[in-house]
GROMACS .gro file of C-alpha atoms in nm:
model
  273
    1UNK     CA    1 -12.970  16.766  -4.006
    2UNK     CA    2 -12.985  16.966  -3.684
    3UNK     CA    3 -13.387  17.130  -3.595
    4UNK     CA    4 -13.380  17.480  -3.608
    5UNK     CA    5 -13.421  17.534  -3.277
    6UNK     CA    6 -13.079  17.351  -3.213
    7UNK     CA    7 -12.938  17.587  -3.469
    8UNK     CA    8 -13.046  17.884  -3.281
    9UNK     CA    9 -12.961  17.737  -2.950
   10UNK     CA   10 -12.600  17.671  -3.114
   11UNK     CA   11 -12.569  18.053  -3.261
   12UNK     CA   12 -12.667  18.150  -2.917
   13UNK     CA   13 -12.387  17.988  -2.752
   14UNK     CA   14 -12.111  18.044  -3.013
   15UNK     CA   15 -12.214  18.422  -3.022
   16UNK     CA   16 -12.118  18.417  -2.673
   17UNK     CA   17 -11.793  18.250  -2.722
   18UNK     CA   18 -11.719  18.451  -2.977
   19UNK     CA   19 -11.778  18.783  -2.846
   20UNK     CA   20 -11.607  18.706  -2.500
   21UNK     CA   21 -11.279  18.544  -2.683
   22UNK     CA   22 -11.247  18.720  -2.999
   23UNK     CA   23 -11.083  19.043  -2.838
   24UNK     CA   24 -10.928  18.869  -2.510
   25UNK     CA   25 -10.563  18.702  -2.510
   26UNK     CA   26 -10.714  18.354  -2.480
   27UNK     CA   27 -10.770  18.242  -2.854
   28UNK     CA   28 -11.124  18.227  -3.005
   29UNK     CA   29 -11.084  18.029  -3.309
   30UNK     CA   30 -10.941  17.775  -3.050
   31UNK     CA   31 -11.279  17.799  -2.889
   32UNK     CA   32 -11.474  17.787  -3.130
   33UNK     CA   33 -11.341  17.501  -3.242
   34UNK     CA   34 -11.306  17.339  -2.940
   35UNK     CA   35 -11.691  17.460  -2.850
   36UNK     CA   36 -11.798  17.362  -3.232
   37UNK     CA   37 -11.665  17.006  -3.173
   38UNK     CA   38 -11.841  16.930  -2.895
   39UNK     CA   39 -12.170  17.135  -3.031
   40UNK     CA   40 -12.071  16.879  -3.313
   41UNK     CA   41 -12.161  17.209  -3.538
   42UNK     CA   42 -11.956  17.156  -3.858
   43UNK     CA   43 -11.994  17.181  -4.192
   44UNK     CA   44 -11.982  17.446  -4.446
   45UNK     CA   45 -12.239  17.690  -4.283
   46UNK     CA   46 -12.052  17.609  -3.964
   47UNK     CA   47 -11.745  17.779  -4.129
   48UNK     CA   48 -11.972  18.064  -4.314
   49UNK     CA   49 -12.117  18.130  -3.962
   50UNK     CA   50 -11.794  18.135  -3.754
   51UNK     CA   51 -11.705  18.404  -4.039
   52UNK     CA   52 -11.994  18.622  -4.002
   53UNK     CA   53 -11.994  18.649  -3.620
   54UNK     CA   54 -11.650  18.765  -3.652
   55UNK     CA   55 -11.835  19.082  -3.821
   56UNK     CA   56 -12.007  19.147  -3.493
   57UNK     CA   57 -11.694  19.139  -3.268
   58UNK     CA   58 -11.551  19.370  -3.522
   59UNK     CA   59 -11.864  19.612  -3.521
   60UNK     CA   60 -11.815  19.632  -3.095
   61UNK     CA   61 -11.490  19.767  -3.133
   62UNK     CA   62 -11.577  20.039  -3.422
   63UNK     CA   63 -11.872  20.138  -3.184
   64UNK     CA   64 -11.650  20.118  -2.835
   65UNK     CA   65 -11.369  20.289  -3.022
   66UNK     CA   66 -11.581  20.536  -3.216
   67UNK     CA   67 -11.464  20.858  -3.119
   68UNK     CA   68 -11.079  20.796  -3.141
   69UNK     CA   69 -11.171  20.662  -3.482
   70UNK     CA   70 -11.353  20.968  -3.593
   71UNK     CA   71 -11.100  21.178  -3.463
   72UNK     CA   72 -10.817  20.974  -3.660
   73UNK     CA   73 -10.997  21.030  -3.978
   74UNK     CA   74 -11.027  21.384  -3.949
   75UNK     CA   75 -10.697  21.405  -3.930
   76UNK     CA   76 -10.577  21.200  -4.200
   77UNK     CA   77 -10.410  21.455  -4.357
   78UNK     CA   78 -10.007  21.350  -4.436
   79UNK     CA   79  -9.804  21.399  -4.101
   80UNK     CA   80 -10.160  21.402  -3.936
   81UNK     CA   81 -10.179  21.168  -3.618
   82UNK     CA   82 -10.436  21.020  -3.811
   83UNK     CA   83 -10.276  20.955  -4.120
   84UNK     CA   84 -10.002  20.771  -3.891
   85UNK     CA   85 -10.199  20.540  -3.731
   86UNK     CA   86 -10.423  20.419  -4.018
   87UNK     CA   87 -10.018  20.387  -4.232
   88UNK     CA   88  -9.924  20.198  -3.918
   89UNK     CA   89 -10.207  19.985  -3.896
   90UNK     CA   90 -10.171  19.887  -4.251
   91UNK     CA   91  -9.827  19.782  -4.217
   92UNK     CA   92  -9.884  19.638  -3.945
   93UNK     CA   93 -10.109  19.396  -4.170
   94UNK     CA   94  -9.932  19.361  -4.458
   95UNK     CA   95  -9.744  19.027  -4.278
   96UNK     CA   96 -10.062  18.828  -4.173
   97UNK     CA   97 -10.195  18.915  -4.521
   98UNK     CA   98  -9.886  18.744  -4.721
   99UNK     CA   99  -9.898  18.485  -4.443
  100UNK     CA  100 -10.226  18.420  -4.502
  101UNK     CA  101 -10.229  18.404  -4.850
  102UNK     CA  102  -9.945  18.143  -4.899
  103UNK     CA  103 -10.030  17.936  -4.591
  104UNK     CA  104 -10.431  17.948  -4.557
  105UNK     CA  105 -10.526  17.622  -4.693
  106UNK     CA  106 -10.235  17.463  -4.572
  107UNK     CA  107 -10.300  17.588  -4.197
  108UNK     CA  108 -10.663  17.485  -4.254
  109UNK     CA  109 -10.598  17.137  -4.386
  110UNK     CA  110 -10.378  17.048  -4.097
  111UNK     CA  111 -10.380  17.293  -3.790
  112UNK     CA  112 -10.754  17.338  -3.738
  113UNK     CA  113 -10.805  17.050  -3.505
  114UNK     CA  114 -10.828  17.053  -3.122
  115UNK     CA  115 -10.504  16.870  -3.030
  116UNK     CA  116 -10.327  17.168  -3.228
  117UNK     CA  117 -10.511  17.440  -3.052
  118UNK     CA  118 -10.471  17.314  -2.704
  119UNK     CA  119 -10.052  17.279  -2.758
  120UNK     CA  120 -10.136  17.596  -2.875
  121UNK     CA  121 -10.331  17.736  -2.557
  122UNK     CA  122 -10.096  17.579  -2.346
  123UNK     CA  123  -9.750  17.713  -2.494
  124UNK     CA  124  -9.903  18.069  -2.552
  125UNK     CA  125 -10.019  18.064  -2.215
  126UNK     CA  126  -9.660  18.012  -2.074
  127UNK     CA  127  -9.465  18.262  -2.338
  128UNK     CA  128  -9.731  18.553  -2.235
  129UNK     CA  129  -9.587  18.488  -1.874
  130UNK     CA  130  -9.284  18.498  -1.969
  131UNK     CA  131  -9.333  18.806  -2.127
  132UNK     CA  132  -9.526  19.002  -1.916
  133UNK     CA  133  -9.262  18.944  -1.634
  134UNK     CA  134  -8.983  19.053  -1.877
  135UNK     CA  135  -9.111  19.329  -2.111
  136UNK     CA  136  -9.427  19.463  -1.924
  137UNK     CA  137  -9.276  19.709  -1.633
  138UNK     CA  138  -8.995  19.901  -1.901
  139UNK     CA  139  -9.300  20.031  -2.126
  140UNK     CA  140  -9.266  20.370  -2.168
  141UNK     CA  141  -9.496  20.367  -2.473
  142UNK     CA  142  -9.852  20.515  -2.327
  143UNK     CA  143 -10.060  20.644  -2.600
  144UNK     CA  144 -10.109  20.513  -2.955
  145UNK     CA  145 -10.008  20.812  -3.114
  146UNK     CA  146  -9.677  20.716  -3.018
  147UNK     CA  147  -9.630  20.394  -3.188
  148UNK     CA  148  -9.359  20.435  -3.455
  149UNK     CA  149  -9.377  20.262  -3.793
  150UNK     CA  150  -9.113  19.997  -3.665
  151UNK     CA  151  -9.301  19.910  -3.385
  152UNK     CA  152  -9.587  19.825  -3.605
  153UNK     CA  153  -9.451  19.642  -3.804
  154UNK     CA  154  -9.280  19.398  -3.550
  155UNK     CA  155  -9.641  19.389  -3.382
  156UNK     CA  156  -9.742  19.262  -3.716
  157UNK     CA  157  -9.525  19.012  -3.734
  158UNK     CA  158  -9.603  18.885  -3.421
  159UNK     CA  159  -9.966  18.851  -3.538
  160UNK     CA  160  -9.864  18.620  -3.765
  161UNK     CA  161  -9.817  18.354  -3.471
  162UNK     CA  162 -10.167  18.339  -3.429
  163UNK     CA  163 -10.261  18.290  -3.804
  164UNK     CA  164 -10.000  18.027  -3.904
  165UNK     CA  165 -10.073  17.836  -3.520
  166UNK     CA  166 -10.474  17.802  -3.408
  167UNK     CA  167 -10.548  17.814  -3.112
  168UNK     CA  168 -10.261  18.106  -3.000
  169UNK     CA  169 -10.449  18.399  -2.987
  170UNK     CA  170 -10.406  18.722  -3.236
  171UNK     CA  171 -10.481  18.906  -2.928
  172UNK     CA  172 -10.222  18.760  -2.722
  173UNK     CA  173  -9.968  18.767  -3.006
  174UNK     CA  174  -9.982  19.154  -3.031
  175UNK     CA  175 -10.010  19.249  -2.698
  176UNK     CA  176  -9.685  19.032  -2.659
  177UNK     CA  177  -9.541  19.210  -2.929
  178UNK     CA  178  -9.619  19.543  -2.801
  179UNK     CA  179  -9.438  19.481  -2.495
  180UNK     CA  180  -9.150  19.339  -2.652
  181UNK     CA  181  -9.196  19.701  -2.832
  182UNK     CA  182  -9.241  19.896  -2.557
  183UNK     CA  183  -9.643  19.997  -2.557
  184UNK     CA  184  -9.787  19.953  -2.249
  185UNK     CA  185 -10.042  19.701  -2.183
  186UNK     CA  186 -10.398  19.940  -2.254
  187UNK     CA  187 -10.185  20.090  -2.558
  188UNK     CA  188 -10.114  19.747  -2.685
  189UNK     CA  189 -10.446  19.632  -2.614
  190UNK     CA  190 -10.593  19.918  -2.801
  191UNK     CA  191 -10.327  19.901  -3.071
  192UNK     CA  192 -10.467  19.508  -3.125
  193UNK     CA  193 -10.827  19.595  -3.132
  194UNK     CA  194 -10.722  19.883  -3.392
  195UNK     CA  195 -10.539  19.626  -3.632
  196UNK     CA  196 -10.853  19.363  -3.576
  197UNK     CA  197 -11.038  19.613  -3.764
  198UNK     CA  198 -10.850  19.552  -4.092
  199UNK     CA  199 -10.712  19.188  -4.034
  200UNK     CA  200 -11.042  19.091  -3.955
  201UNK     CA  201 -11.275  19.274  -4.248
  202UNK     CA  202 -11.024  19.176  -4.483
  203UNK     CA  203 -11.026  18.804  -4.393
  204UNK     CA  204 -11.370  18.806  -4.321
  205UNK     CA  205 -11.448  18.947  -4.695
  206UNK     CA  206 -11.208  18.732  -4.860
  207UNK     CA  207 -11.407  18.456  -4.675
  208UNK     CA  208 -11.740  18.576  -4.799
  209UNK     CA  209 -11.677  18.634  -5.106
  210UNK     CA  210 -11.483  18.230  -5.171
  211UNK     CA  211 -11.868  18.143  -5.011
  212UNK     CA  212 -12.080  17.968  -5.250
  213UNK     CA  213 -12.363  17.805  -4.986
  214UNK     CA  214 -12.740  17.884  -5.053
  215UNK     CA  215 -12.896  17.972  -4.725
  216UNK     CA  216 -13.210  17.879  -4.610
  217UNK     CA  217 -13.479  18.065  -4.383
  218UNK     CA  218 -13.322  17.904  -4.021
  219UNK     CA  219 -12.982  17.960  -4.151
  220UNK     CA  220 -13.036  18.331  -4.234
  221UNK     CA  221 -13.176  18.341  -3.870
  222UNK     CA  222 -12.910  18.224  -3.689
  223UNK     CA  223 -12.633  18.435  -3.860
  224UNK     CA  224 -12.802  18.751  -3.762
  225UNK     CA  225 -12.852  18.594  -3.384
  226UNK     CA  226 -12.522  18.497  -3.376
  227UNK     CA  227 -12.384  18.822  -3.544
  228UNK     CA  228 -12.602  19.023  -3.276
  229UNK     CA  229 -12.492  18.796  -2.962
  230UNK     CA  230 -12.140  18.812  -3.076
  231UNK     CA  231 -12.138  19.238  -3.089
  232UNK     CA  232 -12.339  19.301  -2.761
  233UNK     CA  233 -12.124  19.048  -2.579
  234UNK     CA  234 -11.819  19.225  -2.704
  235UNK     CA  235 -11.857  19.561  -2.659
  236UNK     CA  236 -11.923  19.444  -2.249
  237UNK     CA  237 -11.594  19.190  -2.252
  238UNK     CA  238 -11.350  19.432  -2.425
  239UNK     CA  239 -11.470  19.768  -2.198
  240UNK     CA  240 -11.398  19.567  -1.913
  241UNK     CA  241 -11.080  19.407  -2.035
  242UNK     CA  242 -10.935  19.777  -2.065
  243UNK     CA  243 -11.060  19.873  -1.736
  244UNK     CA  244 -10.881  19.564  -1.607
  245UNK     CA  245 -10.541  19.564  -1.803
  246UNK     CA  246 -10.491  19.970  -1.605
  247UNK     CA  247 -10.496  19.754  -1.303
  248UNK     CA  248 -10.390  19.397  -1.284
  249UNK     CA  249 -10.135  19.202  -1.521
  250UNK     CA  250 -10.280  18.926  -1.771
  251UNK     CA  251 -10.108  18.651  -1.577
  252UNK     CA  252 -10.470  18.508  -1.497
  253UNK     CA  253 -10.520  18.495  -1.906
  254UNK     CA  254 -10.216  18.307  -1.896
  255UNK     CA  255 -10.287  18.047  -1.618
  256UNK     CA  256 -10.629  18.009  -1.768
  257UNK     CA  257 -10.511  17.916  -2.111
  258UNK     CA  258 -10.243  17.684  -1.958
  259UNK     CA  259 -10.485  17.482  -1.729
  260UNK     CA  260 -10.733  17.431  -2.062
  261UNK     CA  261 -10.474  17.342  -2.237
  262UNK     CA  262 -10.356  17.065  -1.978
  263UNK     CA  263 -10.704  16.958  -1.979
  264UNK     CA  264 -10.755  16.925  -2.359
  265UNK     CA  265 -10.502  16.737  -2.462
  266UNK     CA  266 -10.584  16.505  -2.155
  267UNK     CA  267 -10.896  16.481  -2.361
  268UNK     CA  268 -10.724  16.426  -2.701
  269UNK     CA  269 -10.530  16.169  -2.549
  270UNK     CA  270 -10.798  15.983  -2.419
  271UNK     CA  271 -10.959  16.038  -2.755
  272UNK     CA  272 -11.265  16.279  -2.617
  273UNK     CA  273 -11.210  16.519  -2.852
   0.00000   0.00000   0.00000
């Protein structure tokens, strides 16, 4: 039994983590399980928690992204540009959400771990290279009302990655899939951080509502520090990640992830982790 100050102290930190990885192509379920393991914050409220904070990631980009969003649903109308991208977004889903459903125990059971998620780090690291040097310059894709129905659906697809492998990114896997597509790198950022907004609730609800824990006080606490934490540290990480993707290529998310990678399962090997 942790004190509650080394609860807080813990929400505190994982807030951070969450709200700088959740939106970036680096993986945060990888970190926070990496960061959780070493917090050695586990459990079933350390699984209700990471589920919560995910709420205030979510939240940043519905308030960063609030007047494209308002605008979409005024226009929702059938052949509306609204009505598009809310259809796309939704089919974009629909392939995580099978995935999900026939694999999520399974993935759980035997991919949450951190020798998993740093194979994971390291090979996504090298494939968004790849990518980025293939697929990146022939984008002529540069607004989000352009993205076709096909497109979003093959972006789905590639979300799926991250879901059925830990540790990838669902960031990472959709910008990768928008370039294969043809968005450009803002467009498929902002394209991602559209389709976390249903992926994410929907997951995050279906999480909730399997929940069964009575919370205490302390733990009732640290949710809402960590749920707070996790939004204001978003909305900072993902303004500046747009402001950097209309100038510089993500091959420094890329090298990142693979040098982490190298060093974690240098620490799985030597039994560390």
């Amino acid at each position: 039994m942790i004190s509650h100050l080394t609860l807080y102290l813990n929400s505190i930190i994982l807030g951070v983590v969450e709200g700088i990885t959740e939106f970036l192509p680096i993986s945060s379920t990888g970190h926070m399980i990496i960061v959780g393991n070493f917090l050695k914050f586990d459990g079933e409220f350390a699984k209700l928690f990471e589920i919560v904070i995910q709420l205030g990631a979510i939240l940043a980009i519905v308030v960063l992204f609030r007047t494209k969003i308002f605008d979409s649903l005024k226009s929702l109308k059938p052949n509306g540009s609204g009505f598009k991208l809310w259809t796309s977004l939704m089919l974009a889903f629909l392939p995580v959400g099978v995935m999900g459903i026939l694999f999520d125990k399974k993935i759980k059971l035997y991919m949450m771990n951190p020798l998993c998620v740093s194979l994971a780090l390291l090979i996504g690291g090298i494939f968004m290279i790849f990518a980025e040097n293939k697929y990146r310059e022939n984008n002529k894709i540069t607004s989000l009302e352009q993205v076709g129905y096909k497109q979003a659906l093959i972006i789905g697809c590639f979300q799926c990655i991250a879901i059925l492998w830990p540790g990838f990114s669902r960031s990472a896997s959709t910008i990768i899939g928008g370039w294969i597509m043809g968005l450009s790198s803002v467009v498929a950022a902002e394209f991602s951080f559209f389709l976390a907004i249903p992926t994410m609730t929907i997951a995050t609800v279906y999480e909730l509502i399997k929940t069964k824990i009575v919370l205490s006080t302390p733990e009732i606490l640290s949710l809402i520090i960590g749920f707070a934490v996790s939004f204001v540290v978003a909305i900072v990480v993902v303004a500046k990640f747009i402001e950097f993707l209309k100038e510089k290529p993500m091959k420094s998310f890329a090298v990142y992830r693979i040098v982490v990678g190298v060093l974690l399962l240098g620490m799985a090997f030597f039994k560390l982790i």
